[in-house]
Steps between C-alpha positions, in 0.01 A plus 500: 500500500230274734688348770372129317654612159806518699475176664437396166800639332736370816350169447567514162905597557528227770428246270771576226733607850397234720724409788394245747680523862430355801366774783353565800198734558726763617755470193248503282329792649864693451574352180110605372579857669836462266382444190187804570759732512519624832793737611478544885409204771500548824418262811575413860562150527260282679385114441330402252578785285918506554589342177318778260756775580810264498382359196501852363806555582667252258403725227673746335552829724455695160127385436384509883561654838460216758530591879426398825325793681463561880154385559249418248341881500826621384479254263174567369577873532780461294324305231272802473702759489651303221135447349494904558796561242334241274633150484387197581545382842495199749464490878556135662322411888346227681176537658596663775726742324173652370396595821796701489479664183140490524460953559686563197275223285226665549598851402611394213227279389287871487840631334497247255850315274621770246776248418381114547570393918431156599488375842593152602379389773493096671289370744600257721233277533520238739773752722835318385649793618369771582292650815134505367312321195342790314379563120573757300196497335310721747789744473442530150112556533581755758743699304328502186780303335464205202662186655617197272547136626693285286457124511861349461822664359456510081172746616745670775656622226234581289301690752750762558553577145143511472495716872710770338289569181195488753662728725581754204145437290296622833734687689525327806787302732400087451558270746628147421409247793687201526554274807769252649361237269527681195843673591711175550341281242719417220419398111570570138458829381478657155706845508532762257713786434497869692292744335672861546228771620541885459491701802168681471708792706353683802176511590514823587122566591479604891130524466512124532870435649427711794223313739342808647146429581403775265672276205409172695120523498520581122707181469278262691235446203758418251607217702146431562430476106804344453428171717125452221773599233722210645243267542374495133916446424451167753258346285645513189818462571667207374675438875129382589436183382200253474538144538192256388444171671314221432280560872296794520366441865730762615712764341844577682579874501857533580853680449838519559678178636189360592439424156731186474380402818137473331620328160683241707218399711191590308520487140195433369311809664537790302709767596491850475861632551507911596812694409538685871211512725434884512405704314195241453419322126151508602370437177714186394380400874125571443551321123722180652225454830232487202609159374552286803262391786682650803797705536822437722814768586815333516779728657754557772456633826198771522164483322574773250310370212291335686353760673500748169353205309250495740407888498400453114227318627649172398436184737928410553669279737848469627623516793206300712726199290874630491632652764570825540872477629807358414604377167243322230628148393318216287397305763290815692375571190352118463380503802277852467340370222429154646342710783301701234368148383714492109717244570569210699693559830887401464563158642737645816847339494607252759680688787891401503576458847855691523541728790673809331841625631503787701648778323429875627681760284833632661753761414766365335821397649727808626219751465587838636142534569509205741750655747313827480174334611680242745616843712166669415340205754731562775434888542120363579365783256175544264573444138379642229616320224437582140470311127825264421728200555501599847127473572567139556625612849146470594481139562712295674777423608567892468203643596582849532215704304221556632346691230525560094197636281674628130792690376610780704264436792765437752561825605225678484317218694733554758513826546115408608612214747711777635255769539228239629787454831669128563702386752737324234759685262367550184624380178430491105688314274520601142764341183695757294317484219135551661639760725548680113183396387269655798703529811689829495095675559450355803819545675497889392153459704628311779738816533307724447256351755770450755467123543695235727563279267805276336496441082730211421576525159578173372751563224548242328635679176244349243131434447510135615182364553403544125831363392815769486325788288745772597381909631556835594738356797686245276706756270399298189186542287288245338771435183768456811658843424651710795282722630462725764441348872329622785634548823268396762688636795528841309143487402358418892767811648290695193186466682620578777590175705832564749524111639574306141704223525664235203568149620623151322235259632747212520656696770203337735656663807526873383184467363315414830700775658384694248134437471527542904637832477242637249196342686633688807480846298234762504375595159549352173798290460645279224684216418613375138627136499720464238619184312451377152257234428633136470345438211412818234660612337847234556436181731748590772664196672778495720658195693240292715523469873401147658405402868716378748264216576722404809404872644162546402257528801202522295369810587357567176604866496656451154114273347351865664631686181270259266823452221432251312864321513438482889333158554508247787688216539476172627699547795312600832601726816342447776179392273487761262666514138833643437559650167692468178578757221420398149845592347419532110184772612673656765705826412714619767315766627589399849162635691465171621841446671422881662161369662662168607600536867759214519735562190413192341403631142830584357649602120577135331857659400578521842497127484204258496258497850427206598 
């Protein structure tokens, strides 16, 4: 059966099923993953893509396998090893998380899906959070790969049904691109029942399992006749859609998100609306440019169909109107075509003259990572830092990391400081769970290399920074079932490291002594700082300590640690603010009343300060 006689047939059972829910992009990419019958998913999790696995996980363990891997090429590994014995699979990433899984993508886009694999994958335009702004589209060119970009979350859903029958019809892993945008968006959906697929069993051909470069160059033209067979799929698929409008001075070539974006702001130009942006629909392009004056790419980030637009030989625009960063919105996309002379210019709003309230991110009150980084400053060491909560030691009034450039970089970049020569210690700072996903490498390097270097491994006993997804260090899986736990300290005397040391952050003073003491050694030494975070997965709160107003000298050792139930007070010393303790934020950690030289920060049971 055609993949559109299947569409057909599931439209055809969601109207007499229908179910309308309210979703996010990322539900409704789990749910539509769900109902296509898929048996093993597998992701690491990262923002904006968190949500797809831990939706997953809400259904039944008896129609799919959901868990959290160890980075995201485990992940994708495991998906196809899964696609290997034949059933339909799902690996989850953000952008970045394809850089990661990005050797084993494109093997296996010359291997090819025996059972349907589907690869999630959201970019992060506009760089909420994450280190870079890239788009996924260009990986998918380079790898060969079919990428779909769904518009809001009803086609979410729809798209990765319709990725799995167009990963089994042409043999070949899809990818399905969303972004922030898409991700966290929320609407009605219509939602339709699981459909059970058979295991199609092992694959069980090595001639094309087994990437040899004998079998590899025999490979290579498949995929190469596969993207033309792909492309004639694009333009008659039902996912791409053609809008007419009533003003044929311009056409609008678009896809994904962008596409709302465009009916908002434009709607009388017609619109040509593309079902992923590679492999190509050249001739639905070359037919939709025929009818309309001049032609004008709408899309996020890089010039992708811009620039293949272009290479047909067909005059297209784009981004010498939008920009080529950050996220699209109505208003840019206004102003690009007032620029290209199709509408008037927006009429600018009046400014509103409010200064904004300074508000720089912070840890959040009681921390471990703040103690870790407050004795960090005082051992006057480089820092290598690394991807988390903690990067926000970086700015003030912390200030103790000098450098961070992606998961797992830490270490390896400074075994390099090392080996360059410094006068200062150095230092790389890694969480618990990156130090899983790509820092246990390097420090077998840094061994093996005999560096002079400190890891502080900030443990801080869950993935925090993309909101309490537990890991191989937790001793729960993704369903919250025990599990077993690594040992850090075991792991590092593994490797060979003789000078490993475990420490409770809020014990400020043994910490510095500590840190001191491993700066001092020759060779590799390490460190794991070891306290639960505050917030994931309990909120831990203990009983508040206040300021001794009376005492307080204003130093502003305590304001130094940048918690956020730390303020000043009205009350001056010698000129300068003294502090006061926000009681209802504040959680007893006591890290504070360590730093503070006079005493005057005290538990409130021991009687009110005053």
């Amino acid at each position: 059966m055609s993949i559109d006689a299947v569409q057909d047939q599931r439209a055809e059972t969601r109207r007499r099923t229908a179910e309308a829910l309210p979703l996010t992009g990322n539900e409704a990419i789990a749910r539509g993953a769900w109902e296509a019958g898929v048996k093993v998913a597998a992701a690491y999790p990262g923002t904006p893509s968190t949500e797809i696995l831990e939706s997953l996980a809400t259904y039944d363990p008896a129609d799919i396998t959901a868990q959290w891997s160890v980075n995201e090429k485990v992940a994708l590994d495991t998906a196809i090893g899964a696609s290997f014995a034949g059933v339909r699979t799902l690996a989850a990433m953000k952008h970045v998380g394809l850089n990661v899984a990005a050797d084993s993508l494109m093997s296996f886009s010359y291997i090819g899906a025996h059972g349907g694999l589907v690869l999630v994958v959201c970019d992060d335009p506009g760089i909420h959070s994450s280190q870079n702004e890239q788009d996924t589209r260009l990986f998918a060119r380079l790898a060969g790969v079919p990428v779909l970009e769904p518009a809001d979350a009803q086609e979410a859903l729809d798209y990765v049904k319709a990725a799995f029958d167009l990963s089994e019809q042409f043999d070949t892993p899809v990818i399905l691109r969303g972004t922030t945008r898409l991700s966290h968006t929320r609407s009605i959906v219509t939602v339709g029942a699981r459909t059970e697929t058979a295991s199609r069993g092992f694959i069980g051909d090595h001639t094309r399992t087994v990437t040899i470069p004998a079998n590899a160059r025999r490979l290579h033209p498949k995929v190469i006749a596969r993207e033309a067979a792909l492309s004639q799929w694009m333009v008659t698929s039902p996912l791409t859609k053609r809008d007419d409008g009533t003003d044929r001075r311009c056409g609008i070539v678009t896809s994904g998100l962008a596409y709302l974006y465009v009916k908002e702001a434009a709607p009388q130009f017609p619109v040509l609306k593309l079902a992923g942006s590679y492999p190509l629909a050249a001739d639905a392009i070359r037919d939709f440019a025929a009818t309309v004056e001049r032609v004008i790419v709408v899309e996020e980030l890089e010039p992708v169909l811009e620039e293949a637009i272009r290479a047909m030989g067909i005059p297209a625009e784009g981004k010498s109107l939008f920009p080529r960063l950050g996220e699209l919105s109505v208003e840019l996309l206004r102003e690009g075509l007032a620029k290209a002379g199709l509408v008037d210019m927006p009429v600018p709003l009046a400014p509103i003259d409010i200064t904004p309230m300074a508000r720089p991110p912070v840890l959040c009150s009681g921390c471990p990572h703040t103690a870790s980084f407050y004795a960090l400053r005082s051992v006057g060491a480089h820092v290598a830092g690394d991807i988390g909560c903690y990067t926000l030691a970086a700015i003030d009034p912390l200030r103790s990391m000098d450098t961070c450039v992606c998961m797992g970089a830490s270490i390896g970049n400074a075994v390099g400081m090392a080996k360059a020569g410094t006068e200062k210690p150095v230092v790389a700072t890694i969480g618990d769970s990156t130090f899983l996903h790509s820092g246990i490498p390097p420090l077998i390097d840094a061994v093996y290399n005999k560096a002079d270097l400190t890891v502080l491994i900030l443990d801080n006993h869950i993935t925090a920074m993309t909101g309490g997804q537990d890991h191989p260090g937790t001793g729960r899986d993704l369903r919250g079932a025990a599990a077993p736990r690594v040992d850090y300290a075991a792991l590092c005397r593994a490797i060979g490291i003789d000078w490993v040391r475990v420490v409770d952050p809020y014990e400020v003073g043994r910490l510095l002594q500590t840190l001191r003491e491993a700066t001092a050694h020759r060779g590799v030494s390490v460190i794991i700082a070891s306290r639960p975070c505050v917030l994931d997965p309990v909120k831990i709160k203990g009983a508040p300590v206040a300021v001794r107003a009376s005492a307080c000298i204003a130093c502003q050792s305590c304001m130094n640690l940048g918690c956020p139930s730390i303020t000043w007070s009205g009350e001056l010393f010698e000129g300068r603010h003294k502090v006061t303790i926000d009681a209802t934020t504040c959680i007893g950690c006591t890290i504070c009343a360590q730093v503070c030289p006079t005493d005057c920060i005290q538990p409130v049971t021991r009687g009110a300060p005053n």
